[in-house]
């Protein structure tokens, strides 16, 4: 399966402690475990002996113990049988790395490049997980257009009455990346948020987006400008969204949020800005999850859809998902477009 050849973030590091954790990646069930010396193992979540879930077991020293008969496995999948010492069972293993506060997994031996999401001028605000019951393509679709922000976002983006003022520049010149530059009026914000993030209700909101496909993820640079002067506000945000397929019907959405150097210092940032911004981003993520899971038709085919002027990236992204991420050569059927 070509999808497993890419590095995928599958779990926030803070969730992998002494107890093993079972995850699913592209339909493959995997047991993650942290050894006594801090190394991380990722092996198929099925004991080769009698197919017990290894994630239901425990770690002893540097080995994962099966809860059924006590057979145990090292991080490379090498197994040991208590009853038959000469037997050498082997569980399928995966490459695993811990970076950016995330656990990453890919098929052993693949040569996929690791995503670079270093932002030296920004401070990490939070890392969030949302499990969305829609296929990968549908989650990428909603993150490729801003029209849904009017009703799908509480805080960021335009109001419904302002949708005609939304401007988007599309750049599909790079066959590996899709780029969007979005500009729109900022919908009214609560006064406390305007003060915390130096935003005025009449500001223009900008979102510069890049979507890559090995793995499938989106980076955004978000900022506001004074409508009268064109001056950019000091507070700027960055977000990184990883779209990790659980299986054909579900997707794990892992998001990282960053902010420029806090103007009130690190103490007030940690005390006030950070928890408020974390709550806002989690709220917005839950809103989008709710909207997507309410879709009447969760098929990924575009046939018959009527796409508007703000949906242009959807077809381009589908083609790149097929070619780069899935390794398929065939194209994607285009929807009926509205100019």
Coordinates of C-alpha atoms in Angstrom, one line a residue:
X1 CA 0.0 0.0 0.0
X2 CA 1.7 3.2 -1.2
X3 CA 0.1 5.4 1.5
X4 CA 2.1 3.6 4.2
X5 CA 5.3 4.7 2.5
X6 CA 4.9 8.2 3.7
X7 CA 5.7 9.5 7.2
X8 CA 2.4 10.0 9.1
X9 CA 1.9 11.6 12.5
X10 CA -0.4 9.1 14.3
X11 CA -0.4 10.2 18.0
X12 CA 0.5 13.1 20.2
X13 CA 3.6 12.1 22.2
X14 CA 1.9 12.9 25.5
X15 CA -0.5 10.1 25.0
X16 CA 2.2 7.3 24.7
X17 CA 3.3 6.6 28.3
X18 CA 3.9 3.3 30.0
X19 CA 0.8 1.6 28.5
X20 CA 0.9 0.5 24.8
X21 CA -1.5 2.3 22.5
X22 CA -3.3 0.7 19.5
X23 CA -3.8 2.9 16.5
X24 CA -5.0 2.4 12.9
X25 CA -3.2 3.9 9.9
X26 CA -4.6 3.4 6.4
X27 CA -6.5 0.3 7.7
X28 CA -3.4 -1.2 9.3
X29 CA -3.7 -1.8 13.0
X30 CA -0.4 -1.0 14.8
X31 CA 0.7 -1.2 18.5
X32 CA 2.8 1.6 19.7
X33 CA 4.9 1.2 22.9
X34 CA 7.6 3.1 24.8
X35 CA 10.4 1.0 26.2
X36 CA 12.1 1.5 29.6
X37 CA 15.0 3.2 27.9
X38 CA 12.7 5.6 26.0
X39 CA 12.8 4.0 22.6
X40 CA 9.5 3.6 20.7
X41 CA 8.3 0.5 18.9
X42 CA 5.6 0.2 16.3
X43 CA 4.6 -3.3 15.4
X44 CA 1.5 -4.9 13.9
X45 CA -1.2 -5.1 16.5
X46 CA -1.6 -8.9 16.3
X47 CA 0.5 -11.5 18.0
X48 CA 1.9 -14.0 15.4
X49 CA 1.1 -16.7 17.9
X50 CA -2.7 -16.6 18.2
X51 CA -3.6 -13.1 16.9
X52 CA -4.2 -11.4 20.3
X53 CA -4.0 -7.6 20.2
X54 CA -0.6 -6.7 21.5
X55 CA -1.8 -3.2 22.4
X56 CA -3.7 -4.9 25.2
X57 CA -0.5 -6.1 26.7
X58 CA 2.2 -4.3 28.7
X59 CA 5.9 -3.3 28.5
X60 CA 8.6 -5.2 30.5
X61 CA 11.9 -3.5 30.1
X62 CA 12.4 -3.1 26.4
X63 CA 9.8 -5.6 25.2
X64 CA 6.1 -5.6 24.6
X65 CA 4.4 -8.6 26.3
X66 CA 1.3 -10.3 24.8
X67 CA -1.5 -10.6 27.3
X68 CA -2.6 -14.0 26.0
X69 CA 0.4 -16.3 26.5
X70 CA 3.2 -13.9 27.5
X71 CA 5.1 -14.0 24.3
X72 CA 7.1 -10.8 24.0
X73 CA 8.5 -8.6 21.2
X74 CA 11.3 -6.1 20.7
X75 CA 10.9 -2.9 18.8
X76 CA 12.1 -4.5 15.6
X77 CA 9.4 -7.2 15.9
X78 CA 11.7 -10.0 17.0
X79 CA 9.7 -12.3 19.3
X80 CA 10.3 -14.7 22.1
X81 CA 8.2 -17.7 23.0
X82 CA 8.0 -18.7 26.7
X83 CA 7.0 -22.3 26.0
X84 CA 9.2 -22.8 22.9
X85 CA 12.5 -20.9 23.3
X86 CA 13.9 -22.1 19.9
X87 CA 10.9 -20.6 18.1
X88 CA 11.6 -17.2 16.6
X89 CA 8.2 -15.5 16.0
X90 CA 8.4 -12.1 14.2
X91 CA 5.8 -9.4 14.2
X92 CA 5.7 -6.9 11.3
X93 CA 7.5 -3.7 12.4
X94 CA 7.3 -0.1 11.1
X95 CA 9.7 2.8 11.1
X96 CA 8.9 5.1 14.0
X97 CA 10.2 8.6 15.0
X98 CA 9.2 11.0 17.8
X99 CA 9.5 14.7 16.6
X100 CA 7.5 17.9 17.0
X101 CA 5.7 16.4 20.0
X102 CA 4.2 13.7 17.7
X103 CA 4.7 10.0 17.0
X104 CA 5.4 9.3 13.3
X105 CA 5.1 6.0 11.5
X106 CA 5.8 4.7 8.0
X107 CA 6.5 1.4 6.3
X108 CA 10.0 0.0 7.0
X109 CA 12.6 0.8 4.4
X110 CA 10.6 3.4 2.4
X111 CA 12.6 6.5 1.4
X112 CA 10.0 9.2 2.1
X113 CA 11.2 12.6 3.1
X114 CA 10.2 13.9 6.5
X115 CA 8.1 17.0 6.6
X116 CA 9.9 20.2 7.7
X117 CA 7.7 22.3 10.0
X118 CA 10.3 24.3 11.8
X119 CA 9.1 27.9 12.5
X120 CA 12.0 29.5 14.5
X121 CA 10.2 32.9 14.9
X122 CA 7.0 31.3 16.3
X123 CA 6.0 29.8 19.7
X124 CA 4.0 26.6 19.8
X125 CA 0.6 27.2 21.3
X126 CA -0.9 23.7 21.2
X127 CA -1.2 20.4 19.4
X128 CA -4.7 18.9 18.9
X129 CA -6.3 15.7 17.6
X130 CA -9.8 15.4 16.1
X131 CA -11.1 12.0 14.8
X132 CA -13.4 12.8 11.9
X133 CA -15.7 10.2 10.5
X134 CA -15.2 11.1 6.8
X135 CA -12.7 10.0 4.2
X136 CA -9.4 11.8 3.8
X137 CA -10.5 13.6 0.6
X138 CA -13.5 15.3 2.3
X139 CA -11.4 16.6 5.1
X140 CA -8.9 18.0 2.7
X141 CA -11.7 19.6 0.6
X142 CA -13.0 21.6 3.5
X143 CA -9.5 22.8 4.2
X144 CA -9.1 23.9 0.6
X145 CA -11.8 26.5 0.5
X146 CA -12.8 29.4 2.8
X147 CA -16.4 29.7 1.9
X148 CA -17.5 27.5 4.7
X149 CA -15.9 29.9 7.3
X150 CA -19.1 32.0 7.4
X151 CA -21.1 29.3 9.0
X152 CA -18.5 26.7 10.0
X153 CA -16.2 29.0 11.9
X154 CA -17.1 30.9 15.0
X155 CA -14.2 33.3 15.1
X156 CA -11.9 33.3 12.0
X157 CA -12.9 34.4 8.6
X158 CA -15.8 36.3 7.0
X159 CA -19.5 36.6 7.8
X160 CA -22.1 35.2 5.4
X161 CA -23.0 38.7 4.3
X162 CA -19.4 39.3 3.3
X163 CA -18.8 36.3 1.1
X164 CA -18.8 38.3 -2.1
X165 CA -15.8 40.3 -0.8
X166 CA -13.7 37.1 -0.4
X167 CA -10.7 37.1 -2.7
X168 CA -8.6 34.0 -3.5
X169 CA -5.5 33.6 -5.7
X170 CA -4.8 30.1 -6.7
X171 CA -1.4 28.8 -7.7
X172 CA -1.2 25.3 -9.2
X173 CA 2.1 25.8 -11.1
X174 CA 4.0 23.5 -8.8
X175 CA 3.0 19.8 -9.5
X176 CA 3.9 18.9 -5.9
X177 CA 2.1 21.7 -4.0
X178 CA -1.2 23.7 -4.2
X179 CA -1.1 27.3 -3.0
X180 CA -3.9 29.6 -2.1
X181 CA -3.8 33.2 -0.9
X182 CA -7.1 34.2 0.7
X183 CA -8.2 37.7 1.7
X184 CA -11.5 38.6 3.4
X185 CA -13.2 40.9 5.9
X186 CA -12.8 39.7 9.5
X187 CA -16.2 38.9 11.1
X188 CA -16.9 40.6 14.4
X189 CA -14.9 39.2 17.3
X190 CA -15.5 39.4 21.1
X191 CA -13.8 42.4 22.6
X192 CA -11.4 40.3 24.7
X193 CA -10.1 38.5 21.6
X194 CA -9.6 41.8 19.8
X195 CA -7.4 43.0 22.7
X196 CA -5.6 39.7 23.2
X197 CA -4.6 39.4 19.5
X198 CA -4.5 43.1 18.5
X199 CA -7.3 42.7 16.0
X200 CA -9.9 45.2 15.0
X201 CA -13.4 44.2 13.8
X202 CA -12.8 46.1 10.5
X203 CA -9.5 44.4 9.8
X204 CA -8.8 42.3 6.7
X205 CA -8.0 38.6 7.4
X206 CA -5.4 36.8 5.3
X207 CA -4.6 33.1 5.1
X208 CA -1.7 32.0 2.9
X209 CA -2.0 28.2 2.4
X210 CA 0.3 25.5 1.0
X211 CA -1.0 21.9 0.7
X212 CA 1.6 19.0 0.3
X213 CA 0.9 15.4 -0.4
X214 CA 3.7 13.3 1.2
X215 CA 2.0 12.9 3.6
X216 CA -1.1 15.0 3.0
X217 CA -0.8 18.2 5.1
X218 CA -1.6 21.9 5.0
X219 CA 0.4 24.8 6.4
X220 CA -1.2 28.2 6.9
X221 CA 0.1 31.7 7.7
X222 CA -2.7 33.8 9.2
X223 CA -2.5 37.5 9.9
X224 CA -4.6 40.7 9.9
X225 CA -4.1 44.0 8.3
X226 CA -5.6 47.4 9.2
X227 CA -8.1 48.1 6.4
X228 CA -7.3 51.8 6.3
X229 CA -3.5 51.8 6.5
X230 CA -2.7 48.3 5.2
X231 CA -0.4 47.8 8.1
X232 CA 0.0 44.2 9.3
X233 CA -0.9 43.5 12.9
X234 CA 1.9 42.2 15.1
X235 CA 0.2 39.0 16.2
X236 CA 0.5 36.4 13.5
X237 CA -0.4 32.7 13.6
X238 CA 0.8 29.6 11.8
X239 CA -1.0 26.3 11.7
X240 CA -0.1 22.9 10.4
X241 CA -2.8 20.3 9.7
X242 CA -2.0 16.7 9.1
X243 CA -4.7 14.5 7.5
X244 CA -3.9 11.0 8.6
X245 CA -6.2 8.3 7.2
X246 CA -7.4 5.9 9.8
X247 CA -9.2 3.8 7.2
X248 CA -11.2 4.5 4.1
X249 CA -14.0 6.1 6.1
X250 CA -12.3 7.9 8.9
X251 CA -9.4 10.4 9.2
X252 CA -7.4 11.6 12.1
X253 CA -6.8 15.4 12.0
X254 CA -3.7 16.4 13.9
X255 CA -3.1 20.2 14.1
X256 CA -0.3 22.3 15.5
X257 CA -0.7 26.0 16.1
X258 CA 2.0 28.7 16.5
X259 CA 2.1 32.4 17.3
X260 CA 4.7 35.1 16.9
X261 CA 6.6 36.4 19.9
X262 CA 4.0 37.3 22.5
X263 CA 3.8 41.1 22.9
X264 CA 3.0 40.7 26.6
X265 CA 5.9 38.3 27.4
X266 CA 6.1 34.5 27.9
X267 CA 4.5 34.6 31.4
X268 CA 1.2 36.2 30.2
X269 CA 1.3 34.1 27.0
X270 CA 1.4 30.9 29.1
X271 CA -1.2 32.2 31.6
X272 CA -3.7 33.8 29.3
X273 CA -3.1 33.8 25.5
X274 CA -2.1 30.1 25.2
X275 CA -5.1 28.5 27.0
X276 CA -7.6 30.9 25.3
X277 CA -6.2 30.3 21.9
X278 CA -6.1 26.5 22.5
X279 CA -9.8 26.6 23.5
X280 CA -10.6 28.6 20.4
X281 CA -8.8 26.3 18.0
X282 CA -10.3 23.2 19.6
X283 CA -13.7 24.7 19.4
X284 CA -13.2 25.5 15.7
X285 CA -12.0 22.0 15.0
X286 CA -15.0 20.5 16.7
X287 CA -17.3 22.8 14.6
X288 CA -15.7 21.5 11.4
X289 CA -15.9 17.9 12.5
X290 CA -19.6 18.3 13.3
X291 CA -20.3 19.9 9.9
X292 CA -18.4 17.2 8.0
X293 CA -20.0 14.3 9.8
X294 CA -23.4 15.7 9.0
X295 CA -22.8 15.3 5.2
X296 CA -25.6 13.4 3.5
X297 CA -23.2 11.7 1.1
X298 CA -19.6 10.9 2.1
X299 CA -18.5 9.4 -1.2
X300 CA -15.3 10.9 -2.4
X301 CA -16.3 11.0 -6.1
X302 CA -16.7 14.5 -7.5
X303 CA -19.1 13.5 -10.3
X304 CA -22.2 15.6 -10.3
X305 CA -21.0 18.2 -7.8
X306 CA -21.5 21.9 -8.8
X307 CA -18.3 23.7 -7.7
X308 CA -18.1 27.4 -7.3
X309 CA -15.4 30.0 -7.8
X310 CA -13.9 29.3 -4.3
X311 CA -13.7 25.5 -4.9
X312 CA -11.0 25.5 -7.6
X313 CA -8.4 23.8 -5.4
X314 CA -10.5 20.7 -4.7
X315 CA -10.0 19.1 -8.1
X316 CA -6.3 19.9 -8.1
X317 CA -5.8 18.4 -4.7
X318 CA -7.7 15.3 -5.6
X319 CA -5.4 14.7 -8.6
X320 CA -2.3 15.2 -6.4
X321 CA -3.6 12.9 -3.7
X322 CA -4.1 10.2 -6.4
X323 CA -0.7 10.7 -8.0
X324 CA 1.7 11.6 -5.2
X325 CA 0.1 10.1 -2.1
X326 CA -1.6 7.0 -3.4
X327 CA 0.7 6.4 -6.4
X328 CA -2.1 6.1 -8.9
X329 CA -1.7 7.3 -12.5
X330 CA -5.4 7.7 -13.4
X331 CA -7.0 11.1 -13.2
X332 CA -10.0 12.3 -11.2
X333 CA -13.4 12.9 -12.7
X334 CA -14.1 16.6 -12.7
X335 CA -17.3 18.1 -11.3
X336 CA -19.6 20.4 -13.1
X337 CA -18.1 23.9 -12.5
X338 CA -19.7 27.2 -12.0
X339 CA -17.8 30.3 -13.1

